[in-house]
Each structure stands twice: as C-alpha cells, then as structure tokens.
Amino acid sequence: MALPAQYRVNPSWVVPVVMFALLAALIIGDPGRIDRQKPWLRITTSVAIAALTVANLIAGVRLVADILTNNKLFANNAIALLATGGVVWATNVIAFGLWFWDLDRGGAAARAHQPYANPALVFPEMLHTDYVPTTWVPIFADYLVLAFWTATAFSPTDISAIKRWAKLMMMTEAVVSVGIGALVIARAINILQ
C-alpha cells in the first residue's frame, strides 16, 4: 500500500483484500496462541506469505526494470526512489522473516507442541543456555532479526542455517537485497549529481 501505484499489483485493491481475507481466516481458525495443527491453517499461512512475497517480487522487478531502462519516473526525485526502494527492501525483510518463522521446525503450531524438534536454524540462545532459560525457543522477532541481518550483512551473522532450504532462502534474500540496494542507491546517487 505504501508503494507508488505503478509498483502495486493491479487492480490495487486485490492484494489488501486477499491478505485481509487470509488473515481473517487464520485468526478465526486459530485465535490467540498459534498452536492448532491443522493442514488448512498451515496452507493458508503459506499462501498468505506467498501472496506477500509475490506482490513484493512484482514491485521489485518493476523497480529494477525502471532503473535499468532509464525510466524517467524518478529522474529528479532521489528521495522518492530511495523511499520506494526502501519499502520494497523492508517488505522483503518481513516476507523472509515470515518464511523463516513459518518453515523452521514445521511452523509455529508444530513448535508449540514440540519446540525443540528438528531445527533448521540454530540461534545463539540455543548454544549459550547460561544466559537464557533452558526452555528458550525462537519467536517471530528472532526470525525477523535473522531476515534483517541477512538483508543488511548478506550473511546470517550469529544464526546458523543447518538445513539446505534455510541456506538457500538466506542466499536468495541476500541476492535480492544486494540487487535492490545497489541499483536503488546507485541510481539515487546519479540523480543527486
């Protein structure tokens, strides 16, 4: 919603309506703590995250295409270009944070029942139990931090990916962040001259 119209999925009401409907279904299906292990809830969660990811991918591709084809949309407005790139980048961080949260250990509902089973990501708190309770498990904020660090440092920093899908997702997020960041910043610097 924060993007200029040419970077949104058309018609512009589609993504907000779809996201609201999916979110409403998830809240009705599992109100409060996310702990119901029902296949339709898991599928709905994945569809909602995929919809967000695809909408952001479309915006990112359009932005990159505009930059590479020397579109005059931001010819004299570096601030608007940086703001648009920032929204795409931030949405990318949120989307990958949601993917890590949804896929690690079978998702939030599975973690509620078996919090220590089959991790794909190893957080420092899991290794340094002197500083946290032994019952520590990651929450969404931990996955969001992982996504942020991957997008800014282009590496997992102190969180280790031990499953191939997690490594590939982190690599994908870093590539997207480098591409968006480098192109947007380079074009904005060119405009400022």
PDB file of C-alpha atoms in Angstrom:
ATOM      1  CA  MET A   1       0.000   0.000   0.000  1.00  0.00           C
ATOM      2  CA  ALA A   2       2.929   2.387   0.611  1.00  0.00           C
ATOM      3  CA  LEU A   3       4.283   1.955  -2.913  1.00  0.00           C
ATOM      4  CA  PRO A   4       3.518   4.238  -5.864  1.00  0.00           C
ATOM      5  CA  ALA A   5       0.637   2.926  -7.990  1.00  0.00           C
ATOM      6  CA  GLN A   6       2.860   1.654 -10.828  1.00  0.00           C
ATOM      7  CA  TYR A   7       4.574  -0.771  -8.437  1.00  0.00           C
ATOM      8  CA  ARG A   8       1.427  -2.314  -6.999  1.00  0.00           C
ATOM      9  CA  VAL A   9      -0.422  -5.355  -8.309  1.00  0.00           C
ATOM     10  CA  ASN A  10      -3.381  -4.174 -10.382  1.00  0.00           C
ATOM     11  CA  PRO A  11      -6.100  -3.621  -9.551  1.00  0.00           C
ATOM     12  CA  SER A  12      -4.653  -2.062  -6.407  1.00  0.00           C
ATOM     13  CA  TRP A  13      -7.351  -3.449  -4.104  1.00  0.00           C
ATOM     14  CA  VAL A  14      -6.501  -7.122  -4.866  1.00  0.00           C
ATOM     15  CA  VAL A  15      -3.518  -7.614  -2.533  1.00  0.00           C
ATOM     16  CA  PRO A  16      -5.059  -5.884   0.518  1.00  0.00           C
ATOM     17  CA  VAL A  17      -8.349  -7.775   0.105  1.00  0.00           C
ATOM     18  CA  VAL A  18      -6.638 -11.145  -0.375  1.00  0.00           C
ATOM     19  CA  MET A  19      -4.305 -10.536   2.574  1.00  0.00           C
ATOM     20  CA  PHE A  20      -7.175  -9.398   4.812  1.00  0.00           C
ATOM     21  CA  ALA A  21      -9.269 -12.458   3.873  1.00  0.00           C
ATOM     22  CA  LEU A  22      -6.381 -14.853   4.543  1.00  0.00           C
ATOM     23  CA  LEU A  23      -5.539 -13.136   7.829  1.00  0.00           C
ATOM     24  CA  ALA A  24      -9.201 -13.267   8.900  1.00  0.00           C
ATOM     25  CA  ALA A  25      -9.327 -16.997   8.089  1.00  0.00           C
ATOM     26  CA  LEU A  26      -6.171 -17.588  10.150  1.00  0.00           C
ATOM     27  CA  ILE A  27      -7.475 -15.615  13.129  1.00  0.00           C
ATOM     28  CA  ILE A  28     -10.847 -17.366  13.041  1.00  0.00           C
ATOM     29  CA  GLY A  29      -9.204 -20.792  12.588  1.00  0.00           C
ATOM     30  CA  ASP A  30      -6.657 -20.332  15.371  1.00  0.00           C
ATOM     31  CA  PRO A  31      -7.433 -17.384  17.650  1.00  0.00           C
ATOM     32  CA  GLY A  32      -4.907 -16.441  20.312  1.00  0.00           C
ATOM     33  CA  ARG A  33      -1.754 -18.506  20.554  1.00  0.00           C
ATOM     34  CA  ILE A  34      -0.836 -20.227  17.297  1.00  0.00           C
ATOM     35  CA  ASP A  35      -0.968 -23.873  18.329  1.00  0.00           C
ATOM     36  CA  ARG A  36      -3.610 -25.646  16.218  1.00  0.00           C
ATOM     37  CA  GLN A  37      -2.019 -28.151  13.883  1.00  0.00           C
ATOM     38  CA  LYS A  38      -4.494 -28.299  11.037  1.00  0.00           C
ATOM     39  CA  PRO A  39      -3.373 -28.703   7.414  1.00  0.00           C
ATOM     40  CA  TRP A  40      -5.671 -25.958   6.134  1.00  0.00           C
ATOM     41  CA  LEU A  41      -4.208 -23.455   8.605  1.00  0.00           C
ATOM     42  CA  ARG A  42      -0.683 -24.330   7.504  1.00  0.00           C
ATOM     43  CA  ILE A  43      -1.643 -23.998   3.835  1.00  0.00           C
ATOM     44  CA  THR A  44      -3.433 -20.684   4.454  1.00  0.00           C
ATOM     45  CA  THR A  45      -0.382 -19.312   6.271  1.00  0.00           C
ATOM     46  CA  SER A  46       1.898 -20.322   3.412  1.00  0.00           C
ATOM     47  CA  VAL A  47      -0.486 -18.831   0.831  1.00  0.00           C
ATOM     48  CA  ALA A  48      -0.611 -15.527   2.748  1.00  0.00           C
ATOM     49  CA  ILE A  49       3.192 -15.336   2.951  1.00  0.00           C
ATOM     50  CA  ALA A  50       3.489 -16.337  -0.714  1.00  0.00           C
ATOM     51  CA  ALA A  51       1.000 -13.622  -1.733  1.00  0.00           C
ATOM     52  CA  LEU A  52       3.044 -11.011   0.132  1.00  0.00           C
ATOM     53  CA  THR A  53       6.255 -12.344  -1.408  1.00  0.00           C
ATOM     54  CA  VAL A  54       4.883 -12.388  -4.969  1.00  0.00           C
ATOM     55  CA  ALA A  55       3.389  -8.878  -4.677  1.00  0.00           C
ATOM     56  CA  ASN A  56       6.750  -7.595  -3.424  1.00  0.00           C
ATOM     57  CA  LEU A  57       8.613  -9.514  -6.129  1.00  0.00           C
ATOM     58  CA  ILE A  58       6.451  -7.824  -8.766  1.00  0.00           C
ATOM     59  CA  ALA A  59       7.186  -4.414  -7.241  1.00  0.00           C
ATOM     60  CA  GLY A  60      10.911  -5.190  -7.084  1.00  0.00           C
ATOM     61  CA  VAL A  61      11.055  -6.392 -10.693  1.00  0.00           C
ATOM     62  CA  ARG A  62       9.197  -3.287 -11.885  1.00  0.00           C
ATOM     63  CA  LEU A  63      11.522  -1.030  -9.899  1.00  0.00           C
ATOM     64  CA  VAL A  64      14.658  -2.745 -11.213  1.00  0.00           C
ATOM     65  CA  ALA A  65      13.285  -2.650 -14.777  1.00  0.00           C
ATOM     66  CA  ASP A  66      12.589   1.079 -14.441  1.00  0.00           C
ATOM     67  CA  ILE A  67      16.109   1.707 -13.164  1.00  0.00           C
ATOM     68  CA  LEU A  68      17.786  -0.427 -15.844  1.00  0.00           C
ATOM     69  CA  THR A  69      15.741   1.028 -18.710  1.00  0.00           C
ATOM     70  CA  ASN A  70      16.491   4.561 -17.510  1.00  0.00           C
ATOM     71  CA  ASN A  71      12.809   5.284 -16.966  1.00  0.00           C
ATOM     72  CA  LYS A  72      12.319   8.970 -16.182  1.00  0.00           C
ATOM     73  CA  LEU A  73       9.899   8.222 -13.333  1.00  0.00           C
ATOM     74  CA  PHE A  74      12.416   9.261 -10.671  1.00  0.00           C
ATOM     75  CA  ALA A  75      14.583  11.434 -12.952  1.00  0.00           C
ATOM     76  CA  ASN A  76      14.680  14.340 -10.499  1.00  0.00           C
ATOM     77  CA  ASN A  77      13.452  12.745  -7.291  1.00  0.00           C
ATOM     78  CA  ALA A  78      16.084  10.696  -5.475  1.00  0.00           C
ATOM     79  CA  ILE A  79      14.053  10.798  -2.248  1.00  0.00           C
ATOM     80  CA  ALA A  80      11.048   9.105  -3.912  1.00  0.00           C
ATOM     81  CA  LEU A  81      13.350   6.493  -5.458  1.00  0.00           C
ATOM     82  CA  LEU A  82      15.001   5.758  -2.105  1.00  0.00           C
ATOM     83  CA  ALA A  83      11.601   5.611  -0.380  1.00  0.00           C
ATOM     84  CA  THR A  84      10.217   3.190  -2.981  1.00  0.00           C
ATOM     85  CA  GLY A  85      13.335   1.028  -2.802  1.00  0.00           C
ATOM     86  CA  GLY A  86      13.158   1.145   0.993  1.00  0.00           C
ATOM     87  CA  VAL A  87       9.564  -0.089   1.020  1.00  0.00           C
ATOM     88  CA  VAL A  88      10.415  -2.964  -1.339  1.00  0.00           C
ATOM     89  CA  TRP A  89      13.501  -3.828   0.725  1.00  0.00           C
ATOM     90  CA  ALA A  90      11.642  -3.665   4.085  1.00  0.00           C
ATOM     91  CA  THR A  91       8.786  -5.778   2.729  1.00  0.00           C
ATOM     92  CA  ASN A  92      11.358  -8.295   1.525  1.00  0.00           C
ATOM     93  CA  VAL A  93      12.809  -8.481   5.049  1.00  0.00           C
ATOM     94  CA  ILE A  94       9.332  -9.006   6.535  1.00  0.00           C
ATOM     95  CA  ALA A  95       8.440 -11.645   3.942  1.00  0.00           C
ATOM     96  CA  PHE A  96      11.615 -13.653   4.555  1.00  0.00           C
ATOM     97  CA  GLY A  97      11.175 -13.290   8.312  1.00  0.00           C
ATOM     98  CA  LEU A  98       7.718 -14.795   7.909  1.00  0.00           C
ATOM     99  CA  TRP A  99       9.080 -17.605   5.736  1.00  0.00           C
ATOM    100  CA  PHE A 100      11.773 -18.496   8.301  1.00  0.00           C
ATOM    101  CA  TRP A 101       9.161 -18.350  11.081  1.00  0.00           C
ATOM    102  CA  ASP A 102       6.705 -20.496   9.103  1.00  0.00           C
ATOM    103  CA  LEU A 103       9.147 -23.154   7.950  1.00  0.00           C
ATOM    104  CA  ASP A 104      11.515 -23.661  10.887  1.00  0.00           C
ATOM    105  CA  ARG A 105      10.618 -26.790  12.900  1.00  0.00           C
ATOM    106  CA  GLY A 106       7.373 -27.247  10.992  1.00  0.00           C
ATOM    107  CA  GLY A 107       5.929 -23.808  11.767  1.00  0.00           C
ATOM    108  CA  ALA A 108       4.558 -22.027  14.804  1.00  0.00           C
ATOM    109  CA  ALA A 109       1.896 -24.624  15.648  1.00  0.00           C
ATOM    110  CA  ALA A 110       4.384 -27.502  15.474  1.00  0.00           C
ATOM    111  CA  ARG A 111       6.837 -25.522  17.629  1.00  0.00           C
ATOM    112  CA  ALA A 112       4.072 -25.030  20.207  1.00  0.00           C
ATOM    113  CA  HIS A 113       3.822 -28.833  20.605  1.00  0.00           C
ATOM    114  CA  GLN A 114       7.456 -29.865  20.032  1.00  0.00           C
ATOM    115  CA  PRO A 115       9.554 -26.721  20.472  1.00  0.00           C
ATOM    116  CA  TYR A 116      12.936 -28.428  20.238  1.00  0.00           C
ATOM    117  CA  ALA A 117      12.286 -30.858  17.372  1.00  0.00           C
ATOM    118  CA  ASN A 118      14.258 -30.741  14.134  1.00  0.00           C
ATOM    119  CA  PRO A 119      15.501 -27.129  13.930  1.00  0.00           C
ATOM    120  CA  ALA A 120      16.592 -25.689  10.591  1.00  0.00           C
ATOM    121  CA  LEU A 121      18.130 -22.649  12.254  1.00  0.00           C
ATOM    122  CA  VAL A 122      20.363 -22.618  15.309  1.00  0.00           C
ATOM    123  CA  PHE A 123      20.163 -19.429  17.361  1.00  0.00           C
ATOM    124  CA  PRO A 124      22.918 -18.418  19.809  1.00  0.00           C
ATOM    125  CA  GLU A 125      20.486 -18.769  22.723  1.00  0.00           C
ATOM    126  CA  MET A 126      20.282 -22.479  21.945  1.00  0.00           C
ATOM    127  CA  LEU A 127      24.034 -22.807  22.435  1.00  0.00           C
ATOM    128  CA  HIS A 128      24.502 -20.435  25.382  1.00  0.00           C
ATOM    129  CA  THR A 129      21.977 -21.700  27.895  1.00  0.00           C
ATOM    130  CA  ASP A 130      23.792 -19.922  30.736  1.00  0.00           C
ATOM    131  CA  TYR A 131      22.212 -16.657  29.591  1.00  0.00           C
ATOM    132  CA  VAL A 132      18.652 -17.778  28.849  1.00  0.00           C
ATOM    133  CA  PRO A 133      16.238 -20.304  30.325  1.00  0.00           C
ATOM    134  CA  THR A 134      16.638 -23.845  29.016  1.00  0.00           C
ATOM    135  CA  THR A 135      13.081 -23.578  27.700  1.00  0.00           C
ATOM    136  CA  TRP A 136      14.005 -20.762  25.282  1.00  0.00           C
ATOM    137  CA  VAL A 137      12.540 -21.068  21.774  1.00  0.00           C
ATOM    138  CA  PRO A 138      12.641 -18.522  18.952  1.00  0.00           C
ATOM    139  CA  ILE A 139       9.652 -16.272  18.342  1.00  0.00           C
ATOM    140  CA  PHE A 140       8.812 -14.205  15.268  1.00  0.00           C
ATOM    141  CA  ALA A 141      11.100 -11.348  16.345  1.00  0.00           C
ATOM    142  CA  ASP A 142      14.066 -13.740  16.247  1.00  0.00           C
ATOM    143  CA  TYR A 143      13.238 -14.763  12.673  1.00  0.00           C
ATOM    144  CA  LEU A 144      12.712 -11.117  11.690  1.00  0.00           C
ATOM    145  CA  VAL A 145      16.164 -10.254  13.077  1.00  0.00           C
ATOM    146  CA  LEU A 146      17.633 -13.114  11.032  1.00  0.00           C
ATOM    147  CA  ALA A 147      15.946 -11.744   7.901  1.00  0.00           C
ATOM    148  CA  PHE A 148      17.164  -8.214   8.666  1.00  0.00           C
ATOM    149  CA  TRP A 149      20.767  -9.317   9.215  1.00  0.00           C
ATOM    150  CA  THR A 150      20.695 -11.430   6.072  1.00  0.00           C
ATOM    151  CA  ALA A 151      19.420  -8.429   4.089  1.00  0.00           C
ATOM    152  CA  THR A 152      21.964  -5.974   5.505  1.00  0.00           C
ATOM    153  CA  ALA A 153      25.095  -8.030   6.163  1.00  0.00           C
ATOM    154  CA  PHE A 154      24.340 -10.547   3.377  1.00  0.00           C
ATOM    155  CA  SER A 155      25.112 -13.297   5.863  1.00  0.00           C
ATOM    156  CA  PRO A 156      23.404 -14.998   8.807  1.00  0.00           C
ATOM    157  CA  THR A 157      25.738 -13.383  11.377  1.00  0.00           C
ATOM    158  CA  ASP A 158      25.308 -15.403  14.589  1.00  0.00           C
ATOM    159  CA  ILE A 159      22.390 -17.594  13.499  1.00  0.00           C
ATOM    160  CA  SER A 160      23.374 -20.780  11.685  1.00  0.00           C
ATOM    161  CA  ALA A 161      21.315 -22.368   8.957  1.00  0.00           C
ATOM    162  CA  ILE A 162      21.709 -26.131   9.180  1.00  0.00           C
ATOM    163  CA  LYS A 163      19.095 -27.235   6.636  1.00  0.00           C
ATOM    164  CA  ARG A 164      19.639 -26.710   2.912  1.00  0.00           C
ATOM    165  CA  TRP A 165      16.306 -24.943   2.389  1.00  0.00           C
ATOM    166  CA  ALA A 166      17.246 -22.382   5.048  1.00  0.00           C
ATOM    167  CA  LYS A 167      20.653 -21.805   3.472  1.00  0.00           C
ATOM    168  CA  LEU A 168      19.081 -21.345   0.042  1.00  0.00           C
ATOM    169  CA  MET A 169      16.444 -18.954   1.398  1.00  0.00           C
ATOM    170  CA  MET A 170      19.106 -16.873   3.106  1.00  0.00           C
ATOM    171  CA  MET A 171      21.123 -16.802  -0.089  1.00  0.00           C
ATOM    172  CA  THR A 172      18.061 -15.747  -2.092  1.00  0.00           C
ATOM    173  CA  GLU A 173      17.229 -12.971   0.343  1.00  0.00           C
ATOM    174  CA  ALA A 174      20.808 -11.671   0.257  1.00  0.00           C
ATOM    175  CA  VAL A 175      20.844 -11.636  -3.560  1.00  0.00           C
ATOM    176  CA  VAL A 176      17.544  -9.740  -3.693  1.00  0.00           C
ATOM    177  CA  SER A 177      18.782  -7.233  -1.104  1.00  0.00           C
ATOM    178  CA  VAL A 178      22.066  -6.657  -2.914  1.00  0.00           C
ATOM    179  CA  GLY A 179      20.266  -6.181  -6.218  1.00  0.00           C
ATOM    180  CA  ILE A 180      17.635  -3.777  -4.932  1.00  0.00           C
ATOM    181  CA  GLY A 181      20.029  -1.903  -2.659  1.00  0.00           C
ATOM    182  CA  ALA A 182      22.857  -1.485  -5.166  1.00  0.00           C
ATOM    183  CA  LEU A 183      20.627  -0.393  -8.029  1.00  0.00           C
ATOM    184  CA  VAL A 184      18.466   1.977  -5.999  1.00  0.00           C
ATOM    185  CA  ILE A 185      21.409   3.608  -4.227  1.00  0.00           C
ATOM    186  CA  ALA A 186      23.464   3.907  -7.428  1.00  0.00           C
ATOM    187  CA  ARG A 187      20.557   5.475  -9.325  1.00  0.00           C
ATOM    188  CA  ALA A 188      19.761   7.833  -6.430  1.00  0.00           C
ATOM    189  CA  ILE A 189      23.395   8.992  -6.289  1.00  0.00           C
ATOM    190  CA  ASN A 190      23.303   9.555 -10.048  1.00  0.00           C
ATOM    191  CA  ILE A 191      20.131  11.649  -9.686  1.00  0.00           C
ATOM    192  CA  LEU A 192      21.663  13.748  -6.894  1.00  0.00           C
ATOM    193  CA  GLN A 193      24.561  14.814  -9.156  1.00  0.00           C
TER     194      GLN A 193
END
